[in-house]
Amino acid sequence: MKNRKKLFPLAAIAALTVLAGCASKPDSYYTLASPVPTAEAAPSTLGSAAPLYIELAPVAVPERLARPQMVVGRPSGSVQVDVLEQHRWAASFENELQDALASGIAARLGALDVTKGARQSSQPVWRIAVQVRRFDTVDGGRVDAGFSWTLRRSDEPRTVVCQLDVGEAVAGGIDAVAQGAQRVTAAAAAAIARSVNAARANPAATACRTGIE
């Protein structure tokens, strides 16, 4: 009986220690979406004589990034990266990126995102296909990304090809890395929106290249 009395408190203490350890390291979730500044937002074209519709294809990303965990490089040019189990995007990276880009582009154009439907087949739509060539993050270093995309209006044969290279210095800490990635994503959404407007204004355009450092 005495041994049982001694074992119970020890087991309880061990269990509480495990629970305390788990509670001290909660998972953190981040989003790539951000509000569009008022100065960059366009009035809605819905209800106008020429409403604008966009459709964003699934975003192609390097396989190593196609996961919800954040993938962060090490400083000083190390070839190693860390897959952070306790620091995750709100969805798998490619899905989080697609949602952030779609909402950012639509808001800057005053367009309706019809990626999941909600338009009549007779209405023309700008189809956008984005490929992420790289999206490198380093804690206390930089976030550097390369995007390529194509634009095609559904009732035109023309395809416009564009590229963007964008980079941001970031402070130390995963929160700062996530904020840098969010700003880079916003820059990409703004560049894609500009390319749609340029293609609308110039029916002969077939290429564009934008660089932001």
Short mmCIF file of N, CA, C and O in Angstrom, two decimals, residues 30-146:
data_model
loop_
_atom_site.label_atom_id
_atom_site.label_comp_id
_atom_site.label_asym_id
_atom_site.label_seq_id
_atom_site.Cartn_x
_atom_site.Cartn_y
_atom_site.Cartn_z
N TYR A 30 0.30 30.97 -39.74
CA TYR A 30 0.50 32.25 -40.41
C TYR A 30 -0.27 32.26 -41.74
O TYR A 30 -0.54 31.22 -42.33
N THR A 31 -0.60 33.47 -42.20
CA THR A 31 -1.26 33.63 -43.49
C THR A 31 -0.41 34.52 -44.40
O THR A 31 0.33 35.39 -43.92
N LEU A 32 -0.53 34.27 -45.69
CA LEU A 32 0.15 35.10 -46.68
C LEU A 32 -0.75 36.25 -47.15
O LEU A 32 -0.30 37.16 -47.83
N ALA A 33 -2.03 36.19 -46.82
CA ALA A 33 -2.97 37.24 -47.24
C ALA A 33 -2.78 38.48 -46.39
O ALA A 33 -2.44 38.41 -45.21
N SER A 34 -3.00 39.64 -47.00
CA SER A 34 -2.90 40.91 -46.28
C SER A 34 -3.90 41.89 -46.87
O SER A 34 -4.25 41.80 -48.05
N PRO A 35 -4.36 42.86 -46.08
CA PRO A 35 -5.30 43.86 -46.62
C PRO A 35 -4.64 44.68 -47.71
O PRO A 35 -3.46 45.00 -47.64
N VAL A 36 -5.41 45.01 -48.74
CA VAL A 36 -4.90 45.85 -49.82
C VAL A 36 -5.03 47.31 -49.40
O VAL A 36 -6.10 47.75 -49.00
N PRO A 37 -3.93 48.08 -49.46
CA PRO A 37 -4.00 49.49 -49.09
C PRO A 37 -5.07 50.23 -49.92
O PRO A 37 -5.26 49.92 -51.10
N THR A 38 -5.72 51.16 -49.29
CA THR A 38 -6.78 51.92 -49.96
C THR A 38 -6.29 52.54 -51.27
O THR A 38 -7.01 52.55 -52.27
N ALA A 39 -5.05 53.03 -51.26
CA ALA A 39 -4.50 53.68 -52.45
C ALA A 39 -4.34 52.72 -53.63
O ALA A 39 -4.29 53.14 -54.78
N GLU A 40 -4.25 51.42 -53.34
CA GLU A 40 -4.04 50.43 -54.40
C GLU A 40 -5.34 49.74 -54.82
O GLU A 40 -5.38 49.08 -55.86
N ALA A 41 -6.39 49.86 -54.01
CA ALA A 41 -7.64 49.17 -54.31
C ALA A 41 -8.40 49.90 -55.41
O ALA A 41 -8.38 51.13 -55.50
N ALA A 42 -9.05 49.12 -56.28
CA ALA A 42 -9.83 49.70 -57.37
C ALA A 42 -11.32 49.53 -57.09
O ALA A 42 -11.73 48.56 -56.44
N PRO A 43 -12.15 50.47 -57.54
CA PRO A 43 -13.58 50.31 -57.38
C PRO A 43 -14.08 49.06 -58.11
O PRO A 43 -13.52 48.69 -59.14
N SER A 44 -15.09 48.44 -57.59
CA SER A 44 -15.62 47.23 -58.21
C SER A 44 -16.16 47.52 -59.61
O SER A 44 -16.81 48.54 -59.84
N THR A 45 -15.86 46.62 -60.54
CA THR A 45 -16.38 46.76 -61.90
C THR A 45 -17.71 46.03 -62.07
O THR A 45 -18.32 46.11 -63.14
N LEU A 46 -18.14 45.31 -61.06
CA LEU A 46 -19.39 44.57 -61.16
C LEU A 46 -20.54 45.56 -61.28
O LEU A 46 -20.60 46.56 -60.58
N GLY A 47 -21.45 45.26 -62.16
CA GLY A 47 -22.57 46.16 -62.40
C GLY A 47 -22.27 47.21 -63.45
O GLY A 47 -23.16 47.95 -63.87
N SER A 48 -21.00 47.28 -63.90
CA SER A 48 -20.65 48.23 -64.95
C SER A 48 -20.90 47.60 -66.32
O SER A 48 -21.25 46.43 -66.44
N ALA A 49 -20.68 48.40 -67.36
CA ALA A 49 -20.88 47.89 -68.72
C ALA A 49 -19.85 46.82 -69.09
O ALA A 49 -20.10 45.99 -69.96
N ALA A 50 -18.69 46.87 -68.44
CA ALA A 50 -17.62 45.90 -68.75
C ALA A 50 -17.07 45.31 -67.45
O ALA A 50 -15.96 45.67 -67.02
N PRO A 51 -17.81 44.43 -66.79
CA PRO A 51 -17.31 43.84 -65.55
C PRO A 51 -16.05 43.01 -65.82
O PRO A 51 -15.88 42.44 -66.90
N LEU A 52 -15.18 42.96 -64.83
CA LEU A 52 -13.90 42.28 -64.99
C LEU A 52 -13.89 41.01 -64.13
O LEU A 52 -14.21 41.06 -62.94
N TYR A 53 -13.53 39.90 -64.76
CA TYR A 53 -13.47 38.62 -64.06
C TYR A 53 -12.06 38.04 -64.18
O TYR A 53 -11.44 38.13 -65.24
N ILE A 54 -11.57 37.44 -63.10
CA ILE A 54 -10.28 36.75 -63.14
C ILE A 54 -10.46 35.32 -62.67
O ILE A 54 -11.37 35.02 -61.89
N GLU A 55 -9.57 34.48 -63.16
CA GLU A 55 -9.58 33.06 -62.78
C GLU A 55 -8.13 32.64 -62.59
O GLU A 55 -7.33 32.71 -63.53
N LEU A 56 -7.78 32.25 -61.37
CA LEU A 56 -6.39 31.90 -61.06
C LEU A 56 -6.23 30.38 -60.97
O LEU A 56 -6.88 29.72 -60.15
N ALA A 57 -5.39 29.85 -61.84
CA ALA A 57 -5.12 28.41 -61.82
C ALA A 57 -4.35 28.03 -60.56
O ALA A 57 -3.74 28.90 -59.92
N PRO A 58 -4.36 26.75 -60.16
CA PRO A 58 -3.54 26.33 -59.02
C PRO A 58 -2.09 26.77 -59.21
O PRO A 58 -1.52 26.62 -60.30
N VAL A 59 -1.52 27.34 -58.17
CA VAL A 59 -0.16 27.89 -58.25
C VAL A 59 0.86 26.76 -58.18
O VAL A 59 0.80 25.90 -57.29
N ALA A 60 1.78 26.75 -59.13
CA ALA A 60 2.84 25.74 -59.15
C ALA A 60 4.00 26.22 -58.29
O ALA A 60 4.51 27.33 -58.48
N VAL A 61 4.42 25.41 -57.32
CA VAL A 61 5.53 25.77 -56.44
C VAL A 61 6.54 24.64 -56.41
O VAL A 61 6.22 23.48 -56.72
N PRO A 62 7.80 24.92 -56.06
CA PRO A 62 8.79 23.85 -55.89
C PRO A 62 8.28 22.81 -54.89
O PRO A 62 7.65 23.17 -53.88
N GLU A 63 8.56 21.55 -55.16
CA GLU A 63 8.00 20.47 -54.35
C GLU A 63 8.35 20.60 -52.87
O GLU A 63 7.55 20.27 -52.00
N ARG A 64 9.54 21.10 -52.57
CA ARG A 64 9.96 21.19 -51.17
C ARG A 64 9.08 22.16 -50.37
O ARG A 64 9.04 22.10 -49.14
N LEU A 65 8.40 23.07 -51.08
CA LEU A 65 7.56 24.06 -50.40
C LEU A 65 6.10 23.65 -50.31
O LEU A 65 5.32 24.32 -49.62
N ALA A 66 5.73 22.58 -50.99
CA ALA A 66 4.33 22.16 -51.05
C ALA A 66 3.93 21.43 -49.77
O ALA A 66 3.68 20.22 -49.76
N ARG A 67 3.85 22.16 -48.69
CA ARG A 67 3.54 21.61 -47.38
C ARG A 67 3.07 22.76 -46.50
O ARG A 67 3.36 23.93 -46.77
N PRO A 68 2.35 22.47 -45.42
CA PRO A 68 1.94 23.55 -44.52
C PRO A 68 3.06 24.08 -43.64
O PRO A 68 3.03 25.23 -43.20
N GLN A 69 4.06 23.27 -43.36
CA GLN A 69 5.18 23.71 -42.51
C GLN A 69 6.01 24.78 -43.23
O GLN A 69 6.24 24.68 -44.43
N MET A 70 6.46 25.76 -42.48
CA MET A 70 7.37 26.75 -43.05
C MET A 70 8.73 26.11 -43.29
O MET A 70 9.21 25.34 -42.46
N VAL A 71 9.33 26.44 -44.43
CA VAL A 71 10.65 25.94 -44.78
C VAL A 71 11.60 27.14 -44.78
O VAL A 71 11.46 28.05 -45.59
N VAL A 72 12.53 27.15 -43.83
CA VAL A 72 13.38 28.31 -43.62
C VAL A 72 14.84 27.92 -43.77
O VAL A 72 15.31 26.92 -43.19
N GLY A 73 15.56 28.69 -44.57
CA GLY A 73 16.98 28.43 -44.76
C GLY A 73 17.82 28.93 -43.60
O GLY A 73 17.37 29.76 -42.80
N ARG A 74 19.02 28.43 -43.51
CA ARG A 74 19.95 28.84 -42.45
C ARG A 74 20.87 29.94 -42.98
O ARG A 74 21.15 29.99 -44.18
N PRO A 75 21.32 30.83 -42.11
CA PRO A 75 22.17 31.94 -42.56
C PRO A 75 23.55 31.48 -43.00
O PRO A 75 23.91 30.31 -42.88
N SER A 76 24.32 32.41 -43.50
CA SER A 76 25.72 32.19 -43.91
C SER A 76 25.85 31.23 -45.08
O SER A 76 26.84 30.49 -45.19
N GLY A 77 24.86 31.19 -45.94
CA GLY A 77 24.96 30.39 -47.16
C GLY A 77 24.90 28.89 -46.94
O GLY A 77 25.31 28.12 -47.81
N SER A 78 24.35 28.44 -45.81
CA SER A 78 24.25 27.01 -45.55
C SER A 78 23.33 26.34 -46.57
O SER A 78 22.35 26.93 -47.02
N VAL A 79 23.66 25.10 -46.94
CA VAL A 79 22.81 24.36 -47.87
C VAL A 79 21.65 23.69 -47.16
O VAL A 79 20.77 23.11 -47.79
N GLN A 80 21.63 23.75 -45.84
CA GLN A 80 20.57 23.12 -45.06
C GLN A 80 19.37 24.05 -44.88
O GLN A 80 19.52 25.27 -44.84
N VAL A 81 18.19 23.44 -44.80
CA VAL A 81 16.97 24.17 -44.48
C VAL A 81 16.29 23.49 -43.31
O VAL A 81 16.53 22.30 -43.04
N ASP A 82 15.45 24.23 -42.62
CA ASP A 82 14.69 23.69 -41.50
C ASP A 82 13.21 23.67 -41.86
O ASP A 82 12.65 24.68 -42.32
N VAL A 83 12.59 22.52 -41.68
CA VAL A 83 11.14 22.38 -41.85
C VAL A 83 10.52 22.52 -40.47
O VAL A 83 10.71 21.67 -39.60
N LEU A 84 9.83 23.62 -40.23
CA LEU A 84 9.39 24.00 -38.90
C LEU A 84 8.01 23.41 -38.59
O LEU A 84 6.98 23.93 -39.04
N GLU A 85 7.99 22.34 -37.82
CA GLU A 85 6.74 21.66 -37.51
C GLU A 85 5.78 22.54 -36.71
O GLU A 85 4.57 22.43 -36.83
N GLN A 86 6.33 23.43 -35.89
CA GLN A 86 5.47 24.23 -35.02
C GLN A 86 5.20 25.63 -35.56
O GLN A 86 4.58 26.46 -34.90
N HIS A 87 5.66 25.89 -36.78
CA HIS A 87 5.37 27.16 -37.45
C HIS A 87 4.84 26.82 -38.83
O HIS A 87 5.60 26.41 -39.71
N ARG A 88 3.54 27.01 -39.03
CA ARG A 88 2.88 26.53 -40.24
C ARG A 88 2.05 27.63 -40.89
O ARG A 88 1.56 28.54 -40.23
N TRP A 89 1.89 27.50 -42.22
CA TRP A 89 0.92 28.34 -42.93
C TRP A 89 -0.48 27.83 -42.60
O TRP A 89 -0.65 26.67 -42.22
N ALA A 90 -1.46 28.69 -42.76
CA ALA A 90 -2.84 28.32 -42.41
C ALA A 90 -3.36 27.20 -43.30
O ALA A 90 -4.31 26.49 -42.94
N ALA A 91 -2.77 27.05 -44.48
CA ALA A 91 -3.07 25.93 -45.38
C ALA A 91 -1.75 25.51 -46.00
O ALA A 91 -0.71 26.14 -45.75
N SER A 92 -1.76 24.46 -46.79
CA SER A 92 -0.54 24.09 -47.50
C SER A 92 -0.06 25.31 -48.29
O SER A 92 -0.88 26.08 -48.82
N PHE A 93 1.26 25.50 -48.38
CA PHE A 93 1.83 26.74 -48.92
C PHE A 93 1.22 27.14 -50.26
O PHE A 93 0.86 28.30 -50.48
N GLU A 94 1.08 26.18 -51.19
CA GLU A 94 0.59 26.53 -52.52
C GLU A 94 -0.86 27.01 -52.48
O GLU A 94 -1.26 27.91 -53.24
N ASN A 95 -1.67 26.43 -51.58
CA ASN A 95 -3.07 26.86 -51.45
C ASN A 95 -3.16 28.22 -50.76
O ASN A 95 -3.97 29.07 -51.14
N GLU A 96 -2.34 28.42 -49.75
CA GLU A 96 -2.31 29.71 -49.05
C GLU A 96 -1.88 30.81 -50.02
O GLU A 96 -2.44 31.92 -50.03
N LEU A 97 -0.89 30.50 -50.85
CA LEU A 97 -0.39 31.47 -51.82
C LEU A 97 -1.45 31.79 -52.88
O LEU A 97 -1.66 32.96 -53.24
N GLN A 98 -2.15 30.78 -53.36
CA GLN A 98 -3.19 31.01 -54.36
C GLN A 98 -4.30 31.90 -53.81
O GLN A 98 -4.74 32.85 -54.47
N ASP A 99 -4.75 31.62 -52.59
CA ASP A 99 -5.81 32.44 -51.99
C ASP A 99 -5.36 33.88 -51.82
O ASP A 99 -6.11 34.83 -52.09
N ALA A 100 -4.12 34.07 -51.34
CA ALA A 100 -3.60 35.43 -51.11
C ALA A 100 -3.46 36.19 -52.42
O ALA A 100 -3.82 37.37 -52.51
N LEU A 101 -2.93 35.52 -53.45
CA LEU A 101 -2.77 36.19 -54.74
C LEU A 101 -4.13 36.53 -55.35
O LEU A 101 -4.34 37.64 -55.85
N ALA A 102 -5.06 35.58 -55.33
CA ALA A 102 -6.37 35.81 -55.95
C ALA A 102 -7.09 36.99 -55.32
O ALA A 102 -7.61 37.87 -56.02
N SER A 103 -7.10 37.05 -53.99
CA SER A 103 -7.80 38.15 -53.32
C SER A 103 -7.07 39.47 -53.56
O SER A 103 -7.71 40.52 -53.77
N GLY A 104 -5.73 39.45 -53.55
CA GLY A 104 -4.96 40.67 -53.77
C GLY A 104 -5.11 41.20 -55.18
O GLY A 104 -5.22 42.42 -55.39
N ILE A 105 -5.10 40.31 -56.17
CA ILE A 105 -5.26 40.74 -57.57
C ILE A 105 -6.66 41.29 -57.80
O ILE A 105 -6.84 42.36 -58.40
N ALA A 106 -7.67 40.56 -57.34
CA ALA A 106 -9.05 40.99 -57.54
C ALA A 106 -9.31 42.36 -56.93
O ALA A 106 -9.96 43.22 -57.55
N ALA A 107 -8.81 42.59 -55.73
CA ALA A 107 -9.04 43.87 -55.05
C ALA A 107 -8.37 45.02 -55.79
O ALA A 107 -8.90 46.13 -55.86
N ARG A 108 -7.20 44.78 -56.37
CA ARG A 108 -6.48 45.85 -57.08
C ARG A 108 -7.06 46.14 -58.45
O ARG A 108 -6.81 47.18 -59.03
N LEU A 109 -7.86 45.19 -58.98
CA LEU A 109 -8.48 45.38 -60.29
C LEU A 109 -9.96 45.75 -60.19
O LEU A 109 -10.58 46.10 -61.20
N GLY A 110 -10.54 45.62 -59.01
CA GLY A 110 -11.99 45.78 -58.88
C GLY A 110 -12.71 44.64 -59.57
O GLY A 110 -13.84 44.77 -60.04
N ALA A 111 -12.05 43.47 -59.63
CA ALA A 111 -12.57 42.32 -60.36
C ALA A 111 -13.22 41.32 -59.42
O ALA A 111 -13.05 41.37 -58.20
N LEU A 112 -13.95 40.39 -60.02
CA LEU A 112 -14.52 39.27 -59.27
C LEU A 112 -13.69 38.04 -59.57
O LEU A 112 -13.45 37.70 -60.74
N ASP A 113 -13.23 37.35 -58.51
CA ASP A 113 -12.49 36.11 -58.68
C ASP A 113 -13.50 34.98 -58.89
O ASP A 113 -14.29 34.66 -57.99
N VAL A 114 -13.48 34.40 -60.09
CA VAL A 114 -14.45 33.33 -60.42
C VAL A 114 -13.74 31.99 -60.54
O VAL A 114 -14.18 31.11 -61.27
N THR A 115 -12.63 31.85 -59.81
CA THR A 115 -11.87 30.60 -59.86
C THR A 115 -12.75 29.40 -59.53
O THR A 115 -12.60 28.33 -60.11
N LYS A 116 -13.68 29.58 -58.61
CA LYS A 116 -14.55 28.47 -58.19
C LYS A 116 -15.94 28.59 -58.77
O LYS A 116 -16.91 28.04 -58.24
N GLY A 117 -16.07 29.33 -59.87
CA GLY A 117 -17.38 29.46 -60.52
C GLY A 117 -17.92 30.88 -60.40
O GLY A 117 -17.17 31.84 -60.27
N ALA A 118 -19.22 31.02 -60.46
CA ALA A 118 -19.95 32.29 -60.26
C ALA A 118 -19.90 33.21 -61.46
O ALA A 118 -19.97 34.42 -61.32
N ARG A 119 -19.77 32.67 -62.66
CA ARG A 119 -19.89 33.51 -63.86
C ARG A 119 -20.57 32.72 -64.96
O ARG A 119 -20.51 31.48 -65.00
N GLN A 120 -21.20 33.42 -65.89
CA GLN A 120 -21.80 32.78 -67.04
C GLN A 120 -20.72 32.49 -68.08
O GLN A 120 -19.75 33.23 -68.21
N SER A 121 -20.89 31.41 -68.81
CA SER A 121 -19.86 31.00 -69.77
C SER A 121 -19.68 32.02 -70.88
O SER A 121 -18.63 32.06 -71.53
N SER A 122 -20.66 32.87 -71.12
CA SER A 122 -20.54 33.87 -72.18
C SER A 122 -19.71 35.08 -71.77
O SER A 122 -19.33 35.89 -72.61
N GLN A 123 -19.41 35.19 -70.49
CA GLN A 123 -18.66 36.34 -70.00
C GLN A 123 -17.16 36.07 -70.10
O GLN A 123 -16.67 35.05 -69.60
N PRO A 124 -16.37 36.95 -70.74
CA PRO A 124 -14.92 36.73 -70.84
C PRO A 124 -14.26 36.84 -69.48
O PRO A 124 -14.70 37.60 -68.61
N VAL A 125 -13.19 36.08 -69.30
CA VAL A 125 -12.47 36.08 -68.02
C VAL A 125 -10.98 36.09 -68.31
O VAL A 125 -10.51 35.48 -69.28
N TRP A 126 -10.22 36.81 -67.50
CA TRP A 126 -8.76 36.78 -67.60
C TRP A 126 -8.25 35.58 -66.81
O TRP A 126 -8.43 35.51 -65.59
N ARG A 127 -7.63 34.65 -67.52
CA ARG A 127 -7.09 33.45 -66.88
C ARG A 127 -5.61 33.68 -66.56
O ARG A 127 -4.83 34.06 -67.42
N ILE A 128 -5.26 33.43 -65.31
CA ILE A 128 -3.91 33.71 -64.81
C ILE A 128 -3.32 32.40 -64.29
O ILE A 128 -3.94 31.72 -63.47
N ALA A 129 -2.14 32.06 -64.77
CA ALA A 129 -1.44 30.87 -64.29
C ALA A 129 -0.08 31.31 -63.74
O ALA A 129 0.72 31.91 -64.47
N VAL A 130 0.16 31.03 -62.47
CA VAL A 130 1.37 31.50 -61.78
C VAL A 130 2.27 30.32 -61.43
O VAL A 130 1.80 29.29 -60.93
N GLN A 131 3.56 30.49 -61.68
CA GLN A 131 4.57 29.52 -61.25
C GLN A 131 5.56 30.23 -60.34
O GLN A 131 6.07 31.31 -60.67
N VAL A 132 5.83 29.63 -59.19
CA VAL A 132 6.84 30.15 -58.27
C VAL A 132 8.16 29.49 -58.62
O VAL A 132 8.32 28.27 -58.44
N ARG A 133 9.09 30.26 -59.12
CA ARG A 133 10.40 29.70 -59.46
C ARG A 133 11.25 29.49 -58.22
O ARG A 133 12.04 28.56 -58.14
N ARG A 134 11.10 30.38 -57.24
CA ARG A 134 11.78 30.21 -55.95
C ARG A 134 11.07 31.05 -54.91
O ARG A 134 10.44 32.06 -55.24
N PHE A 135 11.16 30.63 -53.68
CA PHE A 135 10.61 31.39 -52.56
C PHE A 135 11.48 31.04 -51.36
O PHE A 135 11.19 30.12 -50.59
N ASP A 136 12.59 31.77 -51.24
CA ASP A 136 13.62 31.45 -50.25
C ASP A 136 13.50 32.38 -49.05
O ASP A 136 13.44 33.60 -49.21
N THR A 137 13.48 31.80 -47.86
CA THR A 137 13.41 32.59 -46.64
C THR A 137 14.57 32.22 -45.72
O THR A 137 14.93 31.05 -45.60
N VAL A 138 15.15 33.23 -45.09
CA VAL A 138 16.24 33.02 -44.14
C VAL A 138 15.94 33.85 -42.89
O VAL A 138 15.75 35.07 -42.99
N ASP A 139 15.87 33.19 -41.76
CA ASP A 139 15.59 33.88 -40.50
C ASP A 139 16.68 34.92 -40.24
O ASP A 139 17.87 34.61 -40.23
N GLY A 140 16.25 36.18 -40.03
CA GLY A 140 17.21 37.24 -39.81
C GLY A 140 17.97 37.64 -41.05
O GLY A 140 18.99 38.34 -40.96
N GLY A 141 17.49 37.24 -42.21
CA GLY A 141 18.17 37.55 -43.47
C GLY A 141 17.24 38.19 -44.47
O GLY A 141 16.94 39.38 -44.38
N ARG A 142 16.74 37.39 -45.43
CA ARG A 142 15.90 37.92 -46.50
C ARG A 142 14.81 36.93 -46.88
O ARG A 142 14.90 35.73 -46.59
N VAL A 143 13.82 37.47 -47.56
CA VAL A 143 12.85 36.66 -48.30
C VAL A 143 13.01 37.04 -49.77
O VAL A 143 12.86 38.21 -50.12
N ASP A 144 13.39 36.09 -50.59
CA ASP A 144 13.60 36.34 -52.03
C ASP A 144 12.73 35.38 -52.83
O ASP A 144 12.74 34.16 -52.57
N ALA A 145 12.01 35.92 -53.80
CA ALA A 145 11.10 35.08 -54.58
C ALA A 145 11.17 35.44 -56.05
O ALA A 145 11.46 36.58 -56.42
N GLY A 146 10.89 34.45 -56.87
CA GLY A 146 10.78 34.65 -58.31
C GLY A 146 9.46 34.08 -58.80
O GLY A 146 9.13 32.93 -58.49
#
